[in-house]
Amino acid sequence: MEKNTLENNKSFKPIFVQDEMSSSYLSYAMSVIVSRALPDVRDGLKPVHRRIIYAMYKGGYDWSKPFRKSARIVGDVIGKYHPHGDQSVYDALVRLVQDFSMSVPLISGQGNFGSIDGDPPAAMRYTETKLGRISKFLTEDLEKNTVNFRSNYDETEKEPEVLPSQYPNILVNGAGGIAVGMATSIPPHNLGEIVDATIAFINNKEITISQLMKHVPGPDFPTGGIIIGKDIIKQGYNKGRGSFKIRGEIELEEKKGGRETLVIKSIPYQVNKSLLIEKIAQLVRDKKIDGIRDLRDESNREGIRVVIELRKSVEPETVRRQLFKLTNIESSFGFNTLAIVNSKPKILNLKEFISEFLKFREETVIKRIKFDLKKAETRAHILIGLATAVENIDETIKIIKNSKDTNIAKKNLLSKKWKIKKSIKMISLIEKKKNISIYQLSVDQVEAILELRLQKLTAFGINEIESEISSLAKSIIEFNKIINSKKALYNLIIDELANIKDKFASPRKTKIIDAVLNYNIEETIQKESVVINITNQGYIKRGPLSSLKSQKRGGKGKSGISTREDDFVVQIFTANTHTPVLFFSTQGLVYKIKAHKIPEGTASSKGKSIFNILPLKSHHSISSIMPLPEDESEWKKLMVIFATSKGNVRKNTLEDFININNSGKIAMKLDQDDKIIGVKICNDDQDILLSTQFGKCIRFKSKKLRLFKGRSSKGIKGLKLNDKDKVISLSILDNSQIDNKVINKDKKIKHAVNRYILSVSENGYGKRSSYLDYRVTNRGGKGIIGIINSPRNGNIASTIVVNDTDEILLSTDKGSIMRCAVKEIRIAGRNTQGVRIKKLSGTEKVVSVIKIEDNIK
C-alpha cells in the first residue's frame, strides 16, 4: 500500500545514488578549495588567515597598541567569523607570527611561538599578539568601500571577501595547502624584489617573464639556503609548475691546530633543524658518513650554526657531498602556483600573479579615490554653505530667530536666495560656477548652518573655512585626475609600493647558483686507503688500511679475517675507495666495480659472499683482482699482461676493458685445466717475471711480447713448466740502467739499485734478492731458481717486486694478517732459503703476500 502511494505521488522525484554522491562530493570539494585550502590571488590569504587579521583589525589590536592574549583573538575569530576548532585557528595564527615560516610576518608575537627545531608553541592563554606593522597595508581603506563584504556564518556580522592589499602578498609570503584533488605550493619571495617587478610591469605591460626575473631572480626563503639551478626556476615561473633543489649553506672553517670543521649556516625552507641533526648523527653511527668526530648545535637568536668537527686527513668536500646526498640539508621544493582567481582555482605564472594583483589594486584604488572624492565634495559643499551663512550672518540669525521651530527655520533658509561676494571664489573652486551673485542653500547645508558653532563666526573661523575649502579643492582636482587618468592612477600605485619597499624591504637571504646536481655517487664517498681481501670460498670485505700497524720481522701478526676451518684468504690488495677494480674469474671472465661498493667489514668479520656483489655462476671463483687508475681516459695509454697457471701470457691494451656491463665480459679464453693467476699493467720499457710454486722464475722483455687484439686468444707460452709445477706469481720489473760489466766488477752495486724480488714460502720463510740477479732471457724457457723450496720452506706462496721503503701484507689460510716493513727482511741470493718472516701455528700456511700501495692522493 505504502509502495503504491509513493509511486503514484508525483511530488517525489527519483535520484540515482551515484549522481547524488557525485554532486555532493563536488560541492564539498569546491567548498574546501575556495573556502579553506587555497589562497586568493588578490591578498594572498586563505579564509582563516584573512579572518584572523580582520578580527584583530576590528578589535583594535594595531601594531601601535599593547599586545593582547592570543586566546582572546582566537575567541573573536571562531565566535564571529570562523566556526571551526580553536586549535586550528591558533595554529594558523602562530604561523603568521613565525619569522622562519613567513618572509614578512603579518602578526607580532610575544611569547613562545615554536621554533625551527619543531618545538610546539605555548598554549594560546600564555602567548600575546597584535598586528604587525605591514598588516596596516593589508587592512588600510577597509572602511572606504574598497572591497565587498558578506555575512558571516550566522548573519550577525559582516566580513570582507578579500583584504585591500597594497602589495602582492601572495608572492611575498607564499602559500601552501592541500585541497580535494589539488594542492598549492607557492614559495615566498623578497618583498623589495617583488615590488620592483610590479613597478616594472606597471611601466611595461608587455614585459616578459625573463625580464621580470631580472628583478625577481627566484624565491627568497626566510631560512636562507641556496637554490640550485636558474633554468628550473625560470621553468616554474613560466609554467607555474616545477621543482628545484635547495641546499643549506655549509661553510668550511679552520680551527687552531689545523683541524677543519664544517658549519651549517642555513637550512632549507620547512626543514626541521633538530631532526636534521639527529639524521646526521644516525648516519655517523651507521658509518654511512665517514670522517665526523663531533656534532653540536650552536644556534642562537642571531642565526643557525651547527658545527661538524672532522677527523684529520678527511676531505671536507666529500663529507659535504655526503650530507647533501643522504640528508635533507638538500631537499626539493615543488612549484605548484595554484590560487583562487575569480572564485575558481587557477595555475598562474609569475607575470599573471603580478597582473592579477595590479588589476585588483586598480579597482581598490579607484574605489578608495571615489570614496575620498565623494567625502571631499560633501565636506566642501557643507563648507560653502557655512561660508555663505557667515557672509550673511545677520540675516541668517534673523531668519532663525524669527522662526517658530527648527523646521520653519530650515524651510526659510532653503527658500532664501543669498547675495554673496566673498564666497564667490570658494564656490568657483568647488562647484565651478563663475560670476554668480545669488546662491541658494541645499538641505545638507541648512542642517550644517543650524548646527553651526558660534566660534566659527570669528575671523579665525572664517579663515579656517576658506583654508579648508582651498585644500579640499586641490584634493578634488587630484582625485578626479586619478580617476580619469591611468597614468596618474599608476603613479599613485607606484608611490604606495615604493613606500612599502622603503619601510619593509630587507636584503635577500637565499642565494641562487647554477650547479651540477647529478654528481656521481663516488663524489659522496670519502677517499681513503683501504685493504681488500678475498677468501678461497669467495668471501670479500674491505677495511681501512690504517687499522693495520707495522710489525717487526718474526711477529705473530694480527687477526684480519675470520674464516671457516675449510676456508682461507687467497688474495689481499690495497686501493682507495674511488679505485675502479676489475675482477678476473678462474674461467676468464672480467667484472668491474668501484672499491667502495665492496662491503665494509670489521677486523674479524669474514665479509660478504662475492656472489652477492658480482653475477658469478655457482662453479666460478675469482682468481685475480686488479685495481686501476680512476681516470678511464688514461686506460687507452696502458697495456695489460695476463698470466695463467700453465705458463701462458698475453698482452692487450687496457682500452679493451673500459666498457664492462653488469653481467661481466670475457677477458681471456682458457683451456679446461688452466686459470688466470695474475693480471698486471705493463709498458714496453718493463720486463715480465713469472714465478712458480717450486721456486723457478723467468724474466723476459715486455716489448718482445706481441700485442694481441681482442680478448678471445689463449695467449702464448711464457714459461715451460716441470711436472706438477704451476705459475703462482706475475710481476712487472723496471729495466736496469746499469751496465752488466759494472755489476760484475762491483757486486755491492746490486744492492744500491734498491729494487728487490721478495719471495715468501708457504711456511712463513722468505728473503729478498736484488732484481738484477734475475737475468733477462727469452720467453718460453724453463727459468732459473728464485728461492729454494726445501722441506723447511715448503712451496712458494708468492713472489713480488719491492724496495726498501715498502711494506707488505702477509695472509694465511687461517685468516691471520701481518703487516711488515720490507727493510726488516734479510737480503740474500737467489739460491737460498731465506729467514723466518712470520711465525705460523700448526698447519697454518701463507697463501698471499702483497705490497701496500698507501699513496692515495
XYZ file of C-alpha atoms in Angstrom, residues 534 536 554-557 567-572 693 726 728-729 758-767 787 792-800 808-820 825 835-850:
66
model
C 89.017 -12.345 -0.576
C 89.116 -19.193 -1.191
C 109.073 -12.567 13.011
C 105.913 -11.193 14.628
C 102.714 -13.195 15.006
C 100.591 -10.751 13.044
C 88.312 -21.612 4.063
C 91.339 -19.324 3.850
C 92.378 -15.960 2.406
C 93.729 -16.204 -1.124
C 94.258 -12.575 -2.085
C 94.742 -9.185 -0.452
C 105.375 -22.758 -6.675
C 102.472 -24.215 -11.812
C 101.820 -18.624 -8.945
C 103.002 -15.022 -9.477
C 110.773 -10.784 -2.494
C 109.929 -14.478 -2.292
C 107.884 -15.910 0.583
C 107.211 -19.587 1.173
C 104.029 -21.114 2.498
C 105.780 -21.968 5.807
C 106.491 -18.299 6.515
C 110.125 -18.109 5.326
C 111.444 -15.792 2.686
C 114.140 -13.385 1.521
C 114.261 -19.437 -3.956
C 111.554 -26.235 5.848
C 110.230 -23.640 3.419
C 107.633 -25.683 1.637
C 106.304 -24.496 -1.702
C 106.470 -20.835 -2.633
C 103.370 -18.778 -1.779
C 104.205 -15.562 -3.614
C 106.954 -13.611 -5.388
C 106.645 -9.814 -5.713
C 103.905 -5.870 2.771
C 100.848 -7.738 3.996
C 101.082 -11.496 4.576
C 97.873 -13.511 4.814
C 97.471 -17.091 5.975
C 94.850 -19.712 5.332
C 93.687 -19.310 8.954
C 92.785 -15.644 8.432
C 95.826 -14.088 10.128
C 97.229 -10.904 8.555
C 100.639 -9.388 9.221
C 101.931 -6.019 8.077
C 105.721 -5.891 7.799
C 113.599 -8.850 5.717
C 114.735 -16.369 7.001
C 111.565 -16.627 9.071
C 109.216 -13.739 8.276
C 106.059 -14.902 10.027
C 105.638 -17.403 12.838
C 102.890 -19.876 11.949
C 100.930 -22.231 14.162
C 100.127 -25.882 13.427
C 99.152 -26.470 9.828
C 98.792 -22.762 9.057
C 100.134 -21.746 5.632
C 100.928 -18.415 3.975
C 98.654 -18.030 0.961
C 99.132 -14.430 -0.099
C 101.748 -11.669 0.026
C 101.024 -8.180 -1.331
